[in-house]
mmCIF file of C-alpha atoms and ligand atoms in Angstrom:
data_model
loop_
_atom_site.group_PDB
_atom_site.id
_atom_site.type_symbol
_atom_site.label_atom_id
_atom_site.label_comp_id
_atom_site.label_asym_id
_atom_site.label_seq_id
_atom_site.Cartn_x
_atom_site.Cartn_y
_atom_site.Cartn_z
ATOM 1 C CA MET A 133 95.487 99.679 135.504
ATOM 2 C CA ASN A 134 92.679 101.980 134.453
ATOM 3 C CA GLN A 135 91.661 100.825 130.975
ATOM 4 C CA THR A 136 90.431 104.254 129.923
ATOM 5 C CA GLU A 137 94.010 105.478 130.284
ATOM 6 C CA VAL A 138 95.322 102.975 127.774
ATOM 7 C CA ILE A 139 92.486 102.508 125.296
ATOM 8 C CA PRO A 140 91.884 105.606 123.216
ATOM 9 C CA LYS A 141 88.364 106.868 122.689
ATOM 10 C CA ASN A 142 87.916 105.351 119.231
ATOM 11 C CA ILE A 143 85.308 102.919 117.935
ATOM 12 C CA VAL A 144 86.548 100.090 115.737
ATOM 13 C CA LEU A 145 84.098 97.976 113.744
ATOM 14 C CA ILE A 146 84.963 94.400 112.849
ATOM 15 C CA GLY A 147 82.898 91.559 111.402
ATOM 16 C CA PHE A 148 82.313 89.370 108.407
ATOM 17 C CA MET A 149 81.794 90.717 104.885
ATOM 18 C CA GLY A 150 78.290 92.129 104.580
ATOM 19 C CA SER A 151 77.824 92.560 108.332
ATOM 20 C CA GLY A 152 77.205 96.308 107.896
ATOM 21 C CA LYS A 153 80.506 97.791 109.117
ATOM 22 C CA SER A 154 80.695 100.557 106.498
ATOM 23 C CA THR A 155 77.054 101.622 106.863
ATOM 24 C CA VAL A 156 77.182 101.590 110.662
ATOM 25 C CA GLY A 157 80.537 103.400 110.535
ATOM 26 C CA ARG A 158 78.934 106.207 108.510
ATOM 27 C CA GLU A 159 75.993 106.366 110.909
ATOM 28 C CA LEU A 160 78.340 106.681 113.923
ATOM 29 C CA HIS A 161 80.389 109.293 112.082
ATOM 30 C CA GLN A 162 77.261 111.379 111.471
ATOM 31 C CA ARG A 163 75.976 111.092 115.002
ATOM 32 C CA LEU A 164 79.230 111.603 116.887
ATOM 33 C CA GLY A 165 81.080 113.855 114.477
ATOM 34 C CA TYR A 166 84.166 111.651 114.935
ATOM 35 C CA SER A 167 86.328 111.269 111.832
ATOM 36 C CA LEU A 168 85.881 108.041 109.876
ATOM 37 C CA THR A 169 88.320 105.715 108.167
ATOM 38 C CA ASP A 170 86.939 102.927 106.007
ATOM 39 C CA MET A 171 89.971 100.689 105.598
ATOM 40 C CA ASP A 172 88.856 99.012 102.343
ATOM 41 C CA GLN A 173 88.213 102.399 100.809
ATOM 42 C CA LEU A 174 91.577 103.700 102.037
ATOM 43 C CA ILE A 175 93.373 100.681 100.577
ATOM 44 C CA GLU A 176 91.660 101.177 97.199
ATOM 45 C CA GLU A 177 92.498 104.884 97.189
ATOM 46 C CA THR A 178 96.110 104.343 98.222
ATOM 47 C CA MET A 179 96.744 101.523 95.778
ATOM 48 C CA GLY A 180 94.687 103.118 93.008
ATOM 49 C CA LYS A 181 92.898 99.819 92.370
ATOM 50 C CA LYS A 182 89.723 98.012 93.348
ATOM 51 C CA ILE A 183 90.155 95.225 95.911
ATOM 52 C CA THR A 184 89.177 92.629 93.296
ATOM 53 C CA GLU A 185 92.055 93.862 91.102
ATOM 54 C CA ILE A 186 94.529 93.789 93.995
ATOM 55 C CA PHE A 187 93.561 90.162 94.747
ATOM 56 C CA LYS A 188 93.744 89.212 91.071
ATOM 57 C CA GLU A 189 96.958 90.993 90.149
ATOM 58 C CA GLU A 190 98.970 90.791 93.375
ATOM 59 C CA GLY A 191 97.360 88.019 95.377
ATOM 60 C CA GLU A 192 95.736 87.811 98.797
ATOM 61 C CA THR A 193 99.038 87.869 100.729
ATOM 62 C CA ALA A 194 99.999 91.223 99.190
ATOM 63 C CA PHE A 195 96.554 92.559 100.129
ATOM 64 C CA ARG A 196 96.930 91.285 103.718
ATOM 65 C CA ASP A 197 100.415 92.829 104.008
ATOM 66 C CA PHE A 198 99.032 96.132 102.850
ATOM 67 C CA GLU A 199 96.065 95.848 105.196
ATOM 68 C CA THR A 200 98.388 95.338 108.175
ATOM 69 C CA LEU A 201 100.565 98.282 107.116
ATOM 70 C CA GLN A 202 97.468 100.475 106.927
ATOM 71 C CA LEU A 203 96.367 99.369 110.373
ATOM 72 C CA ILE A 204 99.811 100.165 111.824
ATOM 73 C CA GLU A 205 99.631 103.628 110.228
ATOM 74 C CA ILE A 206 96.123 104.240 111.549
ATOM 75 C CA ALA A 207 97.213 103.151 115.044
ATOM 76 C CA LYS A 208 100.175 105.562 114.887
ATOM 77 C CA GLN A 209 98.180 108.519 113.632
ATOM 78 C CA THR A 210 94.947 108.077 115.529
ATOM 79 C CA GLU A 211 94.735 109.586 118.960
ATOM 80 C CA SER A 212 91.077 109.668 119.810
ATOM 81 C CA ARG A 213 87.533 110.380 118.558
ATOM 82 C CA HIS A 214 87.840 108.301 115.468
ATOM 83 C CA ILE A 215 85.733 105.560 113.859
ATOM 84 C CA VAL A 216 87.523 102.791 111.995
ATOM 85 C CA SER A 217 85.585 100.434 109.774
ATOM 86 C CA THR A 218 87.725 97.417 108.854
ATOM 87 C CA GLY A 219 87.704 94.720 106.156
ATOM 88 C CA GLY A 220 86.225 91.372 107.208
ATOM 89 C CA GLY A 221 89.579 89.569 107.152
ATOM 90 C CA ILE A 222 91.466 92.006 109.376
ATOM 91 C CA VAL A 223 91.276 89.560 112.302
ATOM 92 C CA ILE A 224 93.119 86.758 110.500
ATOM 93 C CA ARG A 225 96.535 87.947 111.627
ATOM 94 C CA PRO A 226 97.325 87.856 115.358
ATOM 95 C CA GLU A 227 99.295 91.124 115.177
ATOM 96 C CA ASN A 228 96.228 92.845 113.724
ATOM 97 C CA ARG A 229 94.030 91.551 116.542
ATOM 98 C CA LYS A 230 96.404 93.084 119.062
ATOM 99 C CA LEU A 231 96.560 96.387 117.200
ATOM 100 C CA LEU A 232 92.756 96.515 117.005
ATOM 101 C CA ARG A 233 92.328 95.928 120.754
ATOM 102 C CA ASN A 234 94.703 98.767 121.542
ATOM 103 C CA LEU A 235 93.180 101.138 119.012
ATOM 104 C CA GLY A 236 89.814 101.568 120.680
ATOM 105 C CA TYR A 237 86.509 99.993 121.635
ATOM 106 C CA VAL A 238 86.221 97.047 119.253
ATOM 107 C CA VAL A 239 82.686 96.123 118.212
ATOM 108 C CA TRP A 240 81.988 92.894 116.329
ATOM 109 C CA LEU A 241 78.939 93.093 114.079
ATOM 110 C CA HIS A 242 77.583 89.603 113.686
ATOM 111 C CA ALA A 243 74.927 88.317 111.277
ATOM 112 C CA PRO A 244 73.870 84.748 110.381
ATOM 113 C CA GLY A 245 75.290 83.120 107.239
ATOM 114 C CA ASP A 246 71.972 83.320 105.357
ATOM 115 C CA VAL A 247 71.724 87.053 105.969
ATOM 116 C CA ILE A 248 75.334 87.555 104.875
ATOM 117 C CA TYR A 249 74.649 85.554 101.730
ATOM 118 C CA GLU A 250 71.549 87.611 100.875
ATOM 119 C CA ARG A 251 73.464 90.848 101.334
ATOM 120 C CA THR A 252 76.546 89.832 99.378
ATOM 121 C CA ALA A 253 75.234 87.527 96.625
ATOM 122 C CA ARG A 254 74.691 90.153 93.945
ATOM 123 C CA ASN A 255 77.825 92.158 94.686
ATOM 124 C CA LYS A 256 80.874 91.003 92.746
ATOM 125 C CA ASP A 257 83.328 93.246 94.608
ATOM 126 C CA ARG A 258 84.338 90.627 97.170
ATOM 127 C CA PRO A 259 86.922 88.285 95.665
ATOM 128 C CA LEU A 260 86.598 85.704 98.452
ATOM 129 C CA LEU A 261 82.872 85.267 97.787
ATOM 130 C CA ASN A 262 82.939 85.622 94.040
ATOM 131 C CA LEU A 263 82.563 81.858 93.630
ATOM 132 C CA PRO A 264 79.811 79.436 92.591
ATOM 133 C CA ASN A 265 79.720 77.911 96.110
ATOM 134 C CA ALA A 266 79.662 81.240 97.949
ATOM 135 C CA ARG A 267 77.061 80.095 100.497
ATOM 136 C CA GLU A 268 79.276 77.194 101.700
ATOM 137 C CA ARG A 269 82.328 79.438 101.603
ATOM 138 C CA ILE A 270 80.597 81.862 103.975
ATOM 139 C CA ASP A 271 80.044 79.066 106.520
ATOM 140 C CA THR A 272 83.623 77.848 106.245
ATOM 141 C CA LEU A 273 85.190 81.288 106.580
ATOM 142 C CA MET A 274 82.834 82.281 109.391
ATOM 143 C CA ALA A 275 83.628 79.162 111.408
ATOM 144 C CA GLU A 276 87.343 79.754 110.927
ATOM 145 C CA ARG A 277 87.168 83.417 111.868
ATOM 146 C CA GLU A 278 84.677 83.395 114.759
ATOM 147 C CA PRO A 279 87.324 82.768 117.443
ATOM 148 C CA TRP A 280 89.415 85.603 116.048
ATOM 149 C CA TYR A 281 86.535 88.075 116.029
ATOM 150 C CA CYS A 282 85.778 86.961 119.552
ATOM 151 C CA GLU A 283 89.376 87.491 120.663
ATOM 152 C CA ALA A 284 89.592 90.976 119.146
ATOM 153 C CA ALA A 285 86.183 92.293 120.217
ATOM 154 C CA HIS A 286 85.117 94.072 123.386
ATOM 155 C CA LEU A 287 81.474 93.765 122.315
ATOM 156 C CA LYS A 288 79.520 91.479 119.964
ATOM 157 C CA ILE A 289 76.249 92.717 118.479
ATOM 158 C CA ASP A 290 73.812 90.346 116.793
ATOM 159 C CA THR A 291 72.578 92.571 114.019
ATOM 160 C CA ALA A 292 69.823 90.335 112.592
ATOM 161 C CA GLY A 293 66.571 92.295 112.536
ATOM 162 C CA LEU A 294 68.232 95.606 113.429
ATOM 163 C CA ASP A 295 68.765 98.512 111.067
ATOM 164 C CA SER A 296 71.958 100.564 111.018
ATOM 165 C CA LYS A 297 70.453 103.307 113.206
ATOM 166 C CA GLU A 298 69.459 100.798 115.884
ATOM 167 C CA ILE A 299 72.877 99.152 115.751
ATOM 168 C CA ALA A 300 74.602 102.534 116.066
ATOM 169 C CA THR A 301 72.418 103.415 119.060
ATOM 170 C CA GLY A 302 73.421 100.164 120.787
ATOM 171 C CA ILE A 303 77.092 100.849 120.094
ATOM 172 C CA LEU A 304 76.904 104.412 121.379
ATOM 173 C CA GLU A 305 75.227 103.413 124.620
ATOM 174 C CA SER A 306 77.685 100.628 125.336
ATOM 175 C CA ALA A 307 80.701 102.722 124.269
ATOM 176 C CA ARG A 308 79.712 105.431 126.728
ATOM 177 C CA TYR A 309 79.597 102.806 129.442
ATOM 178 C CA PHE A 310 82.872 101.226 128.326
ATOM 179 C CA PHE A 311 84.781 104.481 128.358
ATOM 180 C CA THR A 312 83.498 105.541 131.739
ATOM 181 C CA HIS A 313 83.541 102.140 133.482
ATOM 182 C CA PRO A 314 86.830 100.396 132.770
ATOM 183 C CA ILE A 315 86.765 96.616 133.074
HETATM 184 C C1 S3P B 655 87.612 90.583 103.044
HETATM 185 C C2 S3P B 655 86.631 91.519 103.273
HETATM 186 C C3 S3P B 655 86.454 92.706 102.441
HETATM 187 C C4 S3P B 655 87.783 93.125 101.817
HETATM 188 C C5 S3P B 655 88.393 91.967 101.101
HETATM 189 C C6 S3P B 655 88.649 90.768 102.002
HETATM 190 C C7 S3P B 655 87.662 89.374 103.906
HETATM 191 O O1 S3P B 655 85.923 93.774 103.213
HETATM 192 O O2 S3P B 655 88.653 93.615 102.787
HETATM 193 O O3 S3P B 655 87.536 91.606 100.036
HETATM 194 O O4 S3P B 655 88.686 88.666 103.882
HETATM 195 O O5 S3P B 655 86.686 89.117 104.632
HETATM 196 P P1 S3P B 655 84.378 93.864 103.707
HETATM 197 O O6 S3P B 655 84.273 93.097 104.969
HETATM 198 O O7 S3P B 655 84.182 95.331 103.926
HETATM 199 O O8 S3P B 655 83.541 93.324 102.609
#
């Protein structure tokens, strides 16, 4: 079957916390003019709370349930020419990985643990890293999640040493190829 017939022309960004999904999503949005959904932002707007509050008051499972519901909604409403920037834990659930693959061209932004730590250490908005042993936690979560990112992604980009414009350029070039040369 021709993959371009089944995979809509959307770009979906996945990757660990601090891997640059939101920034690269905005860059792609500006360059392509495709609409943009930042899932974390959407969840905060819909629930009227910060993610840290959702985790604290309702727990991680409630957050994950809501995240999956949002992804189902996005998949239903999104036809084509859309950028979706996801939360780092979206790949945990197998049903999400399947939804992501069918939603568009899935790009995994990867960065080494030290880089992730540098980028996230001062920000207290990520409940899973808001811990004294955040550096070790990054390694543990990354090791656990790597196979899931790998399963969901059509493309992995090693972002170390690249700025968001360079990353976006790489994504655009490969997306053009992906959508015109089905695999
Ligand atoms: C999470 C990543 C966060 C946010 C939540 C949980 C995760 O998004 O969805 O704090 O489990 O990795 P970012 O990847 O945008 O930080």
